[in-house]
Coordinates of C-alpha atoms and ligand atoms in Angstrom, one line a residue:
X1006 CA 148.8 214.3 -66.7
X1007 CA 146.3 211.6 -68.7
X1008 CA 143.2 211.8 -67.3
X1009 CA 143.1 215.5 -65.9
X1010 CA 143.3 217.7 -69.0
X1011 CA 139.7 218.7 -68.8
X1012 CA 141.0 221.1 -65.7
X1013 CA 143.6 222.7 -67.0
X1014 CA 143.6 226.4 -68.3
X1015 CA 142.1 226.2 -72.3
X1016 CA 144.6 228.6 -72.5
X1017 CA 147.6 226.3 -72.0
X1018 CA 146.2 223.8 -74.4
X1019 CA 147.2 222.6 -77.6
X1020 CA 145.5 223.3 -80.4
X1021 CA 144.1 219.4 -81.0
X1022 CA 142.9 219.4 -77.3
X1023 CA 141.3 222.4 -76.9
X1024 CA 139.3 221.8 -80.4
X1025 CA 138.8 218.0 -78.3
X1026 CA 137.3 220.1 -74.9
X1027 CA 135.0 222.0 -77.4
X1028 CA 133.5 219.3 -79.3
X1029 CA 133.5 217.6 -76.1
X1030 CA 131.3 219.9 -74.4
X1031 CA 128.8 220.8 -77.2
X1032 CA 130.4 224.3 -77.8
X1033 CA 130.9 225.0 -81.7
X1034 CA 133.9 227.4 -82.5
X1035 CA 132.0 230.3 -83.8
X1036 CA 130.6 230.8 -80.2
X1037 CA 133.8 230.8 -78.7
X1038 CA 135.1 233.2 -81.4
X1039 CA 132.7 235.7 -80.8
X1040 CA 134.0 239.4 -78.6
X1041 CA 131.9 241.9 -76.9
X1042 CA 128.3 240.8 -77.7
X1043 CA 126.3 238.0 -75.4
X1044 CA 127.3 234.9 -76.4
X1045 CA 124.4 232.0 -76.7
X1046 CA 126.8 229.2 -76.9
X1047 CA 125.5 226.1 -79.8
X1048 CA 125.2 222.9 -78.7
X1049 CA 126.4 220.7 -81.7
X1050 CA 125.4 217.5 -81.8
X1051 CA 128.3 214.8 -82.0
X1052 CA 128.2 212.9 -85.4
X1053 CA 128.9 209.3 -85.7
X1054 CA 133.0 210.5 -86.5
X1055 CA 134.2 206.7 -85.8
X1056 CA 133.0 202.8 -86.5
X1057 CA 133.9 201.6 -83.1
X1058 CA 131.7 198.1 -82.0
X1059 CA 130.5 198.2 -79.6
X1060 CA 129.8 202.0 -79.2
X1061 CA 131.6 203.3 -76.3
X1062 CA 130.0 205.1 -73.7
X1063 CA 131.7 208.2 -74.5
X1064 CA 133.9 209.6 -77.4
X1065 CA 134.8 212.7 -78.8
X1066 CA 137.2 212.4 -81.9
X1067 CA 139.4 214.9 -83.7
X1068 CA 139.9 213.5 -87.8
X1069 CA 142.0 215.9 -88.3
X1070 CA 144.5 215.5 -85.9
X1071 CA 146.3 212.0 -85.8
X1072 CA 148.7 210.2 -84.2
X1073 CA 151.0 208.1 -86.7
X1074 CA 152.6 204.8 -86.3
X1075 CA 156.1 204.8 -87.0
X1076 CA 159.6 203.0 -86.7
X1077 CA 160.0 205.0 -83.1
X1078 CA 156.8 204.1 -81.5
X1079 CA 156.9 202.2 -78.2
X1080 CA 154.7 201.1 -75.4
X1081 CA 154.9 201.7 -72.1
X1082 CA 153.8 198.9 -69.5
X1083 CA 154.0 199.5 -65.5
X1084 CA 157.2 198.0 -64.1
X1085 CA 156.3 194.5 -62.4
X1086 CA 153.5 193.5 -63.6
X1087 CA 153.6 190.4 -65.9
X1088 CA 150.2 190.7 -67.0
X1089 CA 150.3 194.2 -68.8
X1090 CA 153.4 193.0 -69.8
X1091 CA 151.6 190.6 -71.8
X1092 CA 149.1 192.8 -73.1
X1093 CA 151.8 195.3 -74.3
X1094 CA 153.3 192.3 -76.1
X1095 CA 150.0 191.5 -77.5
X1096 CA 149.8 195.1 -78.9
X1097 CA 153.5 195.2 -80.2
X1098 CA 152.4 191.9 -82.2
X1099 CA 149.7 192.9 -83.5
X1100 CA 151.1 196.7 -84.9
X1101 CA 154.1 194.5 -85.4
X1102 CA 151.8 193.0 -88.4
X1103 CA 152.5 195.9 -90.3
X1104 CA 155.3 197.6 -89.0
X1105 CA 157.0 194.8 -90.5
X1106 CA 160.4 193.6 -88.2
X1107 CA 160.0 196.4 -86.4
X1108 CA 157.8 195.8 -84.0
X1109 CA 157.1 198.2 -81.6
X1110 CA 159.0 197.4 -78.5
X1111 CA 157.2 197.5 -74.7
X1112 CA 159.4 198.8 -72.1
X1113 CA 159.1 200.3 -68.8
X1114 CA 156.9 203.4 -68.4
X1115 CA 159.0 206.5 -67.6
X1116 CA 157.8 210.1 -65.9
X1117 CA 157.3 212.1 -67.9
X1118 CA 155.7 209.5 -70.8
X1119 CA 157.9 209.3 -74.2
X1120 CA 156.9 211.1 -76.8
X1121 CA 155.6 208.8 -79.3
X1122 CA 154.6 206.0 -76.7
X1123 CA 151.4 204.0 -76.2
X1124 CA 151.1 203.6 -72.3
X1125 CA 149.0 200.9 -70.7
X1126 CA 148.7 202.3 -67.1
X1127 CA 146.5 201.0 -64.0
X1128 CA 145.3 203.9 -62.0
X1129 CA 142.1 204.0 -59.7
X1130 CA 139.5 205.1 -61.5
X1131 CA 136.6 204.1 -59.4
X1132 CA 133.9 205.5 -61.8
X1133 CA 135.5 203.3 -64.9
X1134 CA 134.2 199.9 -63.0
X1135 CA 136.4 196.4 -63.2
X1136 CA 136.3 196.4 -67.0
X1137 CA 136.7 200.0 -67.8
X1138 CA 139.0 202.4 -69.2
X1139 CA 140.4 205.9 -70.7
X1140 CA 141.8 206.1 -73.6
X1141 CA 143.2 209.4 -75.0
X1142 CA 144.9 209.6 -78.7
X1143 CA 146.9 212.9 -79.0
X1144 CA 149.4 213.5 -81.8
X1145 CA 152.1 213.0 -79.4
X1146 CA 150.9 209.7 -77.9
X1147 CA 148.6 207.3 -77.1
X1148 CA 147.2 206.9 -73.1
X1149 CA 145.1 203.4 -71.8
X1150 CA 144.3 204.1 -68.6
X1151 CA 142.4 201.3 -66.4
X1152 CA 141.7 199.6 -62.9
X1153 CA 142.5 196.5 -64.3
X1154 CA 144.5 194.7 -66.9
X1155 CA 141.2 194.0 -68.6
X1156 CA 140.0 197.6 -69.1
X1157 CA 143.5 197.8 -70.6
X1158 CA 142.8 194.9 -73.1
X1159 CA 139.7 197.0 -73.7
X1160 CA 141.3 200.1 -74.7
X1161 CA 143.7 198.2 -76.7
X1162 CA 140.8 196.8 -78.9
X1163 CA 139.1 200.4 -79.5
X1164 CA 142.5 201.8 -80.5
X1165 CA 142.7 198.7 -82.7
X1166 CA 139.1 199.8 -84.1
X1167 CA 140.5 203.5 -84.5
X1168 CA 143.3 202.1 -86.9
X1169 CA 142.5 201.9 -90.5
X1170 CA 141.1 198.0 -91.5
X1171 CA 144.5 197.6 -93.1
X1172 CA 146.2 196.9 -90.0
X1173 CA 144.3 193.8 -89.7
X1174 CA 145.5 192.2 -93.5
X1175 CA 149.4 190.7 -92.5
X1176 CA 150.5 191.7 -95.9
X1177 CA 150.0 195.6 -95.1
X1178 CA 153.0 197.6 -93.8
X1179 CA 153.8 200.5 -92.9
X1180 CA 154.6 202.7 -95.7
X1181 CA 155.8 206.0 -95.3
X1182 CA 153.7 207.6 -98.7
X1183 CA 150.8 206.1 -96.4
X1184 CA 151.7 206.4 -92.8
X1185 CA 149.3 204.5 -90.6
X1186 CA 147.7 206.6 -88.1
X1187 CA 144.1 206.8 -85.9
X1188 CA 142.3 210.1 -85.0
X1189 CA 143.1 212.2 -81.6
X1190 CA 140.0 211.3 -79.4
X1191 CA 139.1 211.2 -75.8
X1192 CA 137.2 208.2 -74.8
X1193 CA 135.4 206.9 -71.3
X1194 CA 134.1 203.6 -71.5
X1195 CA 132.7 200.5 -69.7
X1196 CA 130.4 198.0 -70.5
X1197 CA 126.8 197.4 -69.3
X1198 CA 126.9 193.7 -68.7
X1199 CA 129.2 191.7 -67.0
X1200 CA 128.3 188.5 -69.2
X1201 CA 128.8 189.0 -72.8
X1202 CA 128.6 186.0 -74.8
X1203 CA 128.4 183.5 -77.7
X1204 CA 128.1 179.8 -77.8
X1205 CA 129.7 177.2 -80.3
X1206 CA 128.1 174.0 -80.4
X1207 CA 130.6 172.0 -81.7
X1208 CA 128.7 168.6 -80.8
X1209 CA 126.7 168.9 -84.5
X1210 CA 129.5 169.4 -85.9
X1211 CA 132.8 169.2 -84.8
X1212 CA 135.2 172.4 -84.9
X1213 CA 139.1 172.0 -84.6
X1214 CA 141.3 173.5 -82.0
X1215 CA 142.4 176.5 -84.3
X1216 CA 139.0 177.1 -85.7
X1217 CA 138.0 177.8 -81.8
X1218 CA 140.6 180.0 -81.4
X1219 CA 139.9 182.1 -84.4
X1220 CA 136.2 182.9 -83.2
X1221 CA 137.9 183.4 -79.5
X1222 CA 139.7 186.3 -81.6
X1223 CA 136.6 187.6 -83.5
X1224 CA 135.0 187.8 -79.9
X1225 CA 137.5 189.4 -78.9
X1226 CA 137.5 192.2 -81.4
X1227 CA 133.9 193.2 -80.0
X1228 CA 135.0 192.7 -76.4
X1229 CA 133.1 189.7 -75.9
X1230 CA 133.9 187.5 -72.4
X1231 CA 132.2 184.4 -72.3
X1232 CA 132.9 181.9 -74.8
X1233 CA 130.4 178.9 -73.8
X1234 CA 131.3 175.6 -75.9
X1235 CA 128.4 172.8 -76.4
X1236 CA 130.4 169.6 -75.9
X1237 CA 127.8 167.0 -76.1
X1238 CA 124.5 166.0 -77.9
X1239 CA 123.2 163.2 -79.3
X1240 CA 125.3 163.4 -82.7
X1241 CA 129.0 163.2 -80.5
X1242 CA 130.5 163.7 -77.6
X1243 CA 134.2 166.3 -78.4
X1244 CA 136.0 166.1 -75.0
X1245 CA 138.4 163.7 -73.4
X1246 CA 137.2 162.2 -70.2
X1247 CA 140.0 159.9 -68.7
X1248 CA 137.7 157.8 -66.4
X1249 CA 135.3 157.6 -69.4
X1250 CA 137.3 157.2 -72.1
X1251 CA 134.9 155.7 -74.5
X1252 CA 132.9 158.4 -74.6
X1253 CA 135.2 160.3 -77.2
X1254 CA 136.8 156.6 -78.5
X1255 CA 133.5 155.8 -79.9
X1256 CA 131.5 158.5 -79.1
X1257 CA 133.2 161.6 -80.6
X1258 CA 133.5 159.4 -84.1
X1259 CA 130.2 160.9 -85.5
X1260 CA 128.2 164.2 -86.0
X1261 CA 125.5 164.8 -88.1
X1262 CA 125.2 164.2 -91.8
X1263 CA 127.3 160.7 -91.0
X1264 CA 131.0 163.0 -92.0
X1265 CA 133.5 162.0 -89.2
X1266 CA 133.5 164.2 -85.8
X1267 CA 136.1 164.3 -83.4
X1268 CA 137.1 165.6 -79.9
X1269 CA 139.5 167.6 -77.8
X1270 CA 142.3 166.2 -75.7
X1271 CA 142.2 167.5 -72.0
X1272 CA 145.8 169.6 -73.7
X1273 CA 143.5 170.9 -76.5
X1274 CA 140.8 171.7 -74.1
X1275 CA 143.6 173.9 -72.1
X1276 CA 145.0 175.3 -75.1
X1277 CA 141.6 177.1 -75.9
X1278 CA 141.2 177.8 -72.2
X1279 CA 144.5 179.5 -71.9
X1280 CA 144.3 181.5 -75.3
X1281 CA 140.9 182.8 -74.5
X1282 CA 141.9 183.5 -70.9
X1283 CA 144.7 185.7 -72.7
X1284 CA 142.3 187.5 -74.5
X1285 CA 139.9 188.0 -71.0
X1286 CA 137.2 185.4 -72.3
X1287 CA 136.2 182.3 -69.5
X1288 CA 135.1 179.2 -71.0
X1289 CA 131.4 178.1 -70.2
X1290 CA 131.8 174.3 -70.5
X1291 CA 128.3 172.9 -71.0
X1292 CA 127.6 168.5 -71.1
X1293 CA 123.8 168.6 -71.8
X1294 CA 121.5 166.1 -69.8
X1295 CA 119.5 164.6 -68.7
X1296 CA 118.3 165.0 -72.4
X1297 CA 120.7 165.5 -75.5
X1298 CA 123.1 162.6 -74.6
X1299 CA 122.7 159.9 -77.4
X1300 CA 126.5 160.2 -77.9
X1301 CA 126.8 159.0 -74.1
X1302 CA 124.4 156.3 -74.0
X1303 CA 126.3 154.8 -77.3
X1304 CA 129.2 154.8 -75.8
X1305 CA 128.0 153.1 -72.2
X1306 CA 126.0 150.9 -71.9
X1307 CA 124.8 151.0 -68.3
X1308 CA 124.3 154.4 -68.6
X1309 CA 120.8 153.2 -70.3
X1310 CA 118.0 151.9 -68.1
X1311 CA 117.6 149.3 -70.2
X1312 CA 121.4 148.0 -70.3
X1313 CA 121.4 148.6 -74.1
X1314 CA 123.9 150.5 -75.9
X1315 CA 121.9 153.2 -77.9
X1316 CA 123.1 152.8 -82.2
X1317 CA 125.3 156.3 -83.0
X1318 CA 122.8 159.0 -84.5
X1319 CA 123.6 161.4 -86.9
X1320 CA 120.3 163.4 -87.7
X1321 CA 119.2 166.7 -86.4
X1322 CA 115.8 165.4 -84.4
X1323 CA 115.8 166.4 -80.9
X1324 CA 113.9 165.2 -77.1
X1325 CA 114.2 161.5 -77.8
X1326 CA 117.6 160.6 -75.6
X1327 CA 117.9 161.0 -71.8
X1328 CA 120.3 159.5 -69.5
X1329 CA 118.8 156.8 -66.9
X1330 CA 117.7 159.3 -64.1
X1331 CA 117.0 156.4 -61.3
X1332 CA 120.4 154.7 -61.7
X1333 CA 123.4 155.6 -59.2
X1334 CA 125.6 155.1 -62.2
X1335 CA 124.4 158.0 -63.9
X1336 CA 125.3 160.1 -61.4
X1337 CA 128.9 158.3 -60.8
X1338 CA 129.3 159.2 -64.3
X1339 CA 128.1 162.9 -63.8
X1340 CA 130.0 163.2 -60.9
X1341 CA 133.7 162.4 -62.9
X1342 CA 132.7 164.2 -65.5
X1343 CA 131.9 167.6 -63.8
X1344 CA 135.0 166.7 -62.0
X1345 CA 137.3 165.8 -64.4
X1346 CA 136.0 169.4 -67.0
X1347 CA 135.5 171.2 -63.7
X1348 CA 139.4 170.9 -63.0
X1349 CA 140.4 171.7 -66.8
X1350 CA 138.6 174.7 -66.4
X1351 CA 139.5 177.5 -64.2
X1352 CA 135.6 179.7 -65.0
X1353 CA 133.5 179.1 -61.9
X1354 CA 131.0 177.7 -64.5
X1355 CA 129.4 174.6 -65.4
X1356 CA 126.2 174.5 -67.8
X1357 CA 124.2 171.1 -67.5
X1358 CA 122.2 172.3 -70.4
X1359 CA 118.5 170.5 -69.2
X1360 CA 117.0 171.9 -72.6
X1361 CA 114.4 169.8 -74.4
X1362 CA 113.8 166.5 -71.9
X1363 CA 110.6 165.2 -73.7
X1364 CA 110.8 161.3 -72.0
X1365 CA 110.7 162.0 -68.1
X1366 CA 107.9 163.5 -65.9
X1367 CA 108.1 167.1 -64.4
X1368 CA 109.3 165.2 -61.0
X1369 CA 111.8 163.1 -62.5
X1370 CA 112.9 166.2 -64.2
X1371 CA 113.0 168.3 -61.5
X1372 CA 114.8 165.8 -59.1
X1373 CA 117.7 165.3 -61.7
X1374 CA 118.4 168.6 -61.9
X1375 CA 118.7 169.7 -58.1
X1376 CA 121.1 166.4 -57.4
X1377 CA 123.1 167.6 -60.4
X1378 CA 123.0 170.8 -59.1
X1379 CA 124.6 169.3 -55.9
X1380 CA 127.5 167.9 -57.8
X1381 CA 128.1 171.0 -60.0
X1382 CA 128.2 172.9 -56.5
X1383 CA 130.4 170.1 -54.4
X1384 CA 133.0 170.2 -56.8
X1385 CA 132.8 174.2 -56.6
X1386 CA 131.2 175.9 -59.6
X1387 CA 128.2 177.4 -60.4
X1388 CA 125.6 175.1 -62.4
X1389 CA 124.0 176.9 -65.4
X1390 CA 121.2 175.6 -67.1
X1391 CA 118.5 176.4 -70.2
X1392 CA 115.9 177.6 -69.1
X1393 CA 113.8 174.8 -68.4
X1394 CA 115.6 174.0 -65.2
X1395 CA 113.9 177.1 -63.6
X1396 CA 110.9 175.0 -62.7
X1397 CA 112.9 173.1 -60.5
X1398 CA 114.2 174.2 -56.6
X1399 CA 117.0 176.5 -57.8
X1400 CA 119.8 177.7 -55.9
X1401 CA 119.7 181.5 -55.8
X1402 CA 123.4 181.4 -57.3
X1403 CA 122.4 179.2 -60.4
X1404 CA 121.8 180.7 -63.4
X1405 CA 119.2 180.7 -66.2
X1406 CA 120.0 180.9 -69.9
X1407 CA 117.0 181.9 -71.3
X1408 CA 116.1 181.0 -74.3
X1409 CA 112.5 180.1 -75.2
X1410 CA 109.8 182.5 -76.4
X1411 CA 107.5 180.9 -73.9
X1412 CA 110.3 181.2 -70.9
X1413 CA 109.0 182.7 -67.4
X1414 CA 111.7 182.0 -64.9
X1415 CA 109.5 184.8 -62.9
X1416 CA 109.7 182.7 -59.2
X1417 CA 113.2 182.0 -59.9
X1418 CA 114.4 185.3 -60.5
X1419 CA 112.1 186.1 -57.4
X1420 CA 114.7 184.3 -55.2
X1421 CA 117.4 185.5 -56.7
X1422 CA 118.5 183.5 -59.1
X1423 CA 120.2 185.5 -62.4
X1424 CA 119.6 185.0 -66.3
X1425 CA 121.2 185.1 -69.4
X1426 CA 119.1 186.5 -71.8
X1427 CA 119.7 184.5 -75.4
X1428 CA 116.0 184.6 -76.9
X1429 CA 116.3 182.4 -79.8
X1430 CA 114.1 184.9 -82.0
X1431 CA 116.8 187.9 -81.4
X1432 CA 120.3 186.3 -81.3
X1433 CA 120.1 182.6 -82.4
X1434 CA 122.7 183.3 -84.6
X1435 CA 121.6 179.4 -86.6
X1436 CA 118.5 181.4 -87.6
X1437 CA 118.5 182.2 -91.0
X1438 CA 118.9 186.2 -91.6
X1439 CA 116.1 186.0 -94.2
X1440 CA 114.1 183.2 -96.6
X1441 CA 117.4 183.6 -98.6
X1442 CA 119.9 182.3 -96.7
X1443 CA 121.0 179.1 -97.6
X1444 CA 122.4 177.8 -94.0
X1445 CA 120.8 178.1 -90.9
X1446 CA 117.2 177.3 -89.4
X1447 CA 114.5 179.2 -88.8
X1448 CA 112.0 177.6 -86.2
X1449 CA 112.4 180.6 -84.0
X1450 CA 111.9 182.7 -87.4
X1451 CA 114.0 185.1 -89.5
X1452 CA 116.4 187.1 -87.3
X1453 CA 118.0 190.1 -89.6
X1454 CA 120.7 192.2 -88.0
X1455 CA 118.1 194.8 -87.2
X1456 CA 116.1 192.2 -85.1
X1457 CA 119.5 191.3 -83.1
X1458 CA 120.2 195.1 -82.7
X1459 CA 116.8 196.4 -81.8
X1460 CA 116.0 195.8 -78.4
X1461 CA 116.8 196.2 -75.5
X1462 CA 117.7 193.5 -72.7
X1463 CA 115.9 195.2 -69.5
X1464 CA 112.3 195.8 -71.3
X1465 CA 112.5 192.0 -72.6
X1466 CA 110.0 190.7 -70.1
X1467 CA 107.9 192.2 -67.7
X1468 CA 109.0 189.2 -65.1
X1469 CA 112.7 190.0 -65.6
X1470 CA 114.1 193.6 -63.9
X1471 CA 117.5 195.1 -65.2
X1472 CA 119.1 194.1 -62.2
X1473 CA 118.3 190.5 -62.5
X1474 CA 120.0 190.2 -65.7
X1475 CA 123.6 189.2 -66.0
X1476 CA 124.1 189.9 -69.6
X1477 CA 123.4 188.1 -73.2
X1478 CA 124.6 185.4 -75.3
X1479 CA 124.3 184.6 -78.9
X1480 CA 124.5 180.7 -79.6
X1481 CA 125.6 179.4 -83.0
X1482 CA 123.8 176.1 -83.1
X1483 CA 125.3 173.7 -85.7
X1484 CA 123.0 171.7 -86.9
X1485 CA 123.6 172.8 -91.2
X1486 CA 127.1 174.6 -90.3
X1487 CA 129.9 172.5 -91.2
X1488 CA 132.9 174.4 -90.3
X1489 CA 134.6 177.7 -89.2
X1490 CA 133.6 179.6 -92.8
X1491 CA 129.4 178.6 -92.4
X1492 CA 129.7 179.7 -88.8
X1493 CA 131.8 182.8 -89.7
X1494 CA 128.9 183.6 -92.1
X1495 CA 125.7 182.9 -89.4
X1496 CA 127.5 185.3 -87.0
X1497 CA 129.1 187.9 -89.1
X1498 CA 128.1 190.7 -88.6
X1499 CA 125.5 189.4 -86.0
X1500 CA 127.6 188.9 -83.2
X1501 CA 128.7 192.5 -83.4
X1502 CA 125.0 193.5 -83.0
X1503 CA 124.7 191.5 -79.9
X1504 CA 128.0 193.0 -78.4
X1505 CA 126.5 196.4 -78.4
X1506 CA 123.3 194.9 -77.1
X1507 CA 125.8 193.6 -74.1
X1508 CA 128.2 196.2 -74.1
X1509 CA 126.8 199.5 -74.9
X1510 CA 124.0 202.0 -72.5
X1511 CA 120.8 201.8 -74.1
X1512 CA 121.2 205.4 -74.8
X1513 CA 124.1 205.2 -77.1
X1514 CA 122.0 202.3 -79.3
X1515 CA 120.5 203.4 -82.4
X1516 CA 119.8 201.3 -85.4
X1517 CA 120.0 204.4 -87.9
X1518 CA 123.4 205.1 -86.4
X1519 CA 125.1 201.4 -86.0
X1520 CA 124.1 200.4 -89.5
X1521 CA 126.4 203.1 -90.6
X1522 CA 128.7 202.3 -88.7
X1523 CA 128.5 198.9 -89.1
X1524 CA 128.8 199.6 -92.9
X1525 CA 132.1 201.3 -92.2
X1526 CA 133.3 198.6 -90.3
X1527 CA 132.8 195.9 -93.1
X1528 CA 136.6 196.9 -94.5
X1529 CA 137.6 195.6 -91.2
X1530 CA 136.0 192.4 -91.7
X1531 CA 137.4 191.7 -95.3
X1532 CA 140.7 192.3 -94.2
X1533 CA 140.2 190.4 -91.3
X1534 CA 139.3 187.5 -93.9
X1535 CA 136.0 186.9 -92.3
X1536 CA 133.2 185.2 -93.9
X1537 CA 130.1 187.7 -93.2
X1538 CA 127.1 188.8 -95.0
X1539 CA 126.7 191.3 -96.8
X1540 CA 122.8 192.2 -95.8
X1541 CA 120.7 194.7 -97.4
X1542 CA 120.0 196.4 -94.1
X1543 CA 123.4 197.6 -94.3
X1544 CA 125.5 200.7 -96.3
X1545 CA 128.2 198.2 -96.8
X1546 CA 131.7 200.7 -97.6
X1547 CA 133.9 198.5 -100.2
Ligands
NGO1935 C1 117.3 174.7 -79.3 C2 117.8 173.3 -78.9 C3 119.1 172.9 -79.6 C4 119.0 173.2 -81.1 C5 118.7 174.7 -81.3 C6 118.6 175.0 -82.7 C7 118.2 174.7 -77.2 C8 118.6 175.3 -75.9 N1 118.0 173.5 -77.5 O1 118.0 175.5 -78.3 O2 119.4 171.6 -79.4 O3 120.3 172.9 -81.7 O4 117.5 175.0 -80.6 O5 118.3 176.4 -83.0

């Protein structure tokens, strides 16, 4: 039965599984071959034998042993339930990329499995956590074992990984002179942080519907979960708001460099919301205020306190906008807004951004904030903010996204209140990798891969325990990236760095060891069509 080989008898064990137990448990084959003299067993270390991102917690692979895709494959889903059904049709799509018109096809799981089968089975497995899960390759079959449907979708992605980059490039098929196949392995995983996340700002500059949901994909790949989009700033405002509607009419026309912007329908908005949903990723809808809002006051009038429609601004200066804090208007406006985004979006989160506020007092500020708070709560989510907003009366269940080097949300964290670590000189992902690079800023300095790699989240600030932590986030600000390609480029391979950050136990990290295996998972990347960089930093395989 998946998940109890360990106990059974070695002798009874095939040859693949037994070599698996041994390598598993440190012992190298001489030791075991040796008769009739005391036997000091070696303890081998494991070598890096796979690319997998982000490193699992454990695995134990087996090159030499394979299981190979073929016309007879199928997977096996649990009877009755719709959403592993889903998945399995996810998986038979994506092998079905190769295998040509044969897809796999995803039936009913029998007892005993089908030779041949990849089975997606939930099982309890209280150690594994909500988002864990088992995966064991054999040469007969494939096993993803799970709590949930989203440890499944897990598994699925480090099989995925365990394929050769091929499978990734639609024109591949399988062939059989080259039979596509991954290595026998035993693998226990689960990630470290519950939020693991990147931001788009498409405000700057505006990104279309399918551009969204091919980064949605790329975060999935590294088993990413939180896919927070910017949706206002000064340079345009990109989503439909029915009781506003001149918000997008006039103020989604722009973004910065004066090339025309655009906007989301309320159906595009759910079209992202449902395809990352598919893929386990909640959308983090932010509207940034007080601050940050020139596309707003352009497009409203009374939302200034002087009654004047601000001119539509297309530069990349920031702190000189704010919405009119002592008018009930503004917070009318607030109020549809969080509803009408609030209802679009079923994430329990809303981000008021609050970055940056350079024309109000510290009490203006402050009392913004906690009435906006209100709303955010009243119409049932929970209000994220930058981290500015910590020096206001928090509620313990708001959240802090930290990003400033001279952040200290130290007496909010004391009553409880939880952060998102995204420290602008780690995983800004707009930061240029090095004086070189022609995109991207670097006001927060150079950020290499190495610098987004090495370190780690709970020794990040003395004022800041593990526990307080929910997870990190890599924003792609978007002030010099123009479109899916420059953004591609700023967070390739970046973002992959940061999803081990998220995902993987401190004691699994090692620079030395991911940029090799990051250089092995660049193939995957150029099938995948990506646009990365190819850093220095990195043994690049072609
Ligand atoms: C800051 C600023 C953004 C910029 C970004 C550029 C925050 C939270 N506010 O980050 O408006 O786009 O830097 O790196």
């Amino acid at each position: 039965m998946i998940g109890h080989w360990p106990a059974r008898s070695s002798a009874r064990l095939p040859r693949w599984l037994l070599t698996l137990v041994l390598v598993a448990t440190g012992v190298s084959f001489t030791s075991c071959a040796t008769r009739g003299r005391p036997v000091q067993p070696e303890v081998t270390p494991v070598a890096p034998t796979h690319e997998v991102i982000p490193a699992p917690v454990s695995a134990h692979l087996l090159p030499n042993d394979r299981f190979v895709l073929t016309p007879d494959t199928t997977i096996a889903v649990p009877a009755g339930n719709d959403r592993v059904a889903r998945l399995g049709q996810y998986l038979s799509d994506f092998i079905g990329l190769i295998a040509g018109p044969a897809a796999p096809p995803v039936e009913t799981a029998t007892n005993p499995p089908k030779p041949g089968s990849i089975s997606l089975e939930i099982a309890s497995r209280p150690s594994l956590g909500p988002e864990g899960y088992e995966l064991t390759i054999s040469p007969e079959r494939v096993s993803i074992v799970a709590n949930e449907p989203v440890g499944l979708f897990y598994g699925v992605q480090t099989f995925r990984q365990l394929l050769p980059p091929a499978v990734e490039y639609e024109a591949a098929r399988v062939d059989e002179a080259r039979p596509i196949s991954a290595p026998a392995a035993q693998i226990v995983d689960q990630p470290r942080f519950a939020w693991r996340g990147s931001m788009l700002d498409v405000a700057r500059h505006f990104l279309s519907v399918d551009e969204v949901l091919r980064y949605i994909d790329l975060m999935a790949l590294y088993k990413l979960n939180r896919l927070h989009l910017h949706l206002s700033d000064d340079q345009g405002w990109r989503i439909e708001i029915t009781s506003w509607p001149n918000l997008t009419v006039h103020g989604g026309r722009t973004e910065v460099g004066g090339t025309p912007g655009g906007f989301y329908t309320q159906a595009d908005y759910r079209r992202m919301v449902e395809y990352a949903a598919e893929r386990f990723i909640t959308i983090v809808p932010e509207i940034d205020m007080p601050g940050h809002t020139n596309a707003a006051l352009a497009s409203y009038a009374e939302l200034n306190c002087d009654g004047v429609a601000r001119p539509l601004y297309t530069g990349i200066e920031v702190g000189f906008s704010s919405l009119c804090v002592g008018k009930d208007v503004t917070y009318r406006f607030i109020d549809d807004v969080v509803r009408e985004i609030g209802a679009l979006t079923p994430g329990p989160y809303f981000h008021v951004g609050g970055d940056e506020v350079k024309t109000l007092t510290a009490d203006d500020y402050a009392r913004f904030i906690e009435r906006v708070q209100g709303i955010v709560q009243r119409h049932g989510k929970v209000m994220l903010g930058w981290d500015e907003v910590a020096a206001t009366s928090l509620s313990p269940t708001s959240v802090v996204q930290v990003w400033r080097p001279e952040a200290n949300p130290a007496d909010a964290v004391a009553k409880g209140t939880k952060v998102i670590l995204s420290p602008a000189s780690r995983v800004y992902l707009d930061m240029k990798y090095d004086p070189e690079t022609a995109l991207g800023l670097n006001w927060a300095g150079y950020v290499a891969v190495r610098t987004a790699y090495d370190w780690d989240p709970a020794s990040f600030s003395a004022a800041i325990r593990e526990s307080a932590i929910l997870g990190v986030e890599a924003p792609v600000w978007s002030e010099t990236l123009a479109n899916i390609r420059d953004v591609e480029y700023m967070a390739l391979p970046r973002l992959a760095a940061v999803a081990e950050v998220g995902w993987s136990p401190a004691s699994q990290r090692s620079w030395e060891e991911f940029r090799v295996r990051l250089g092995r998972h660049g193939p995957r990347l150029t099938a995948l069509g990506a646009s990365f960089k190819r850093v220095a930093e990195v043994p690049w395989q072609p």
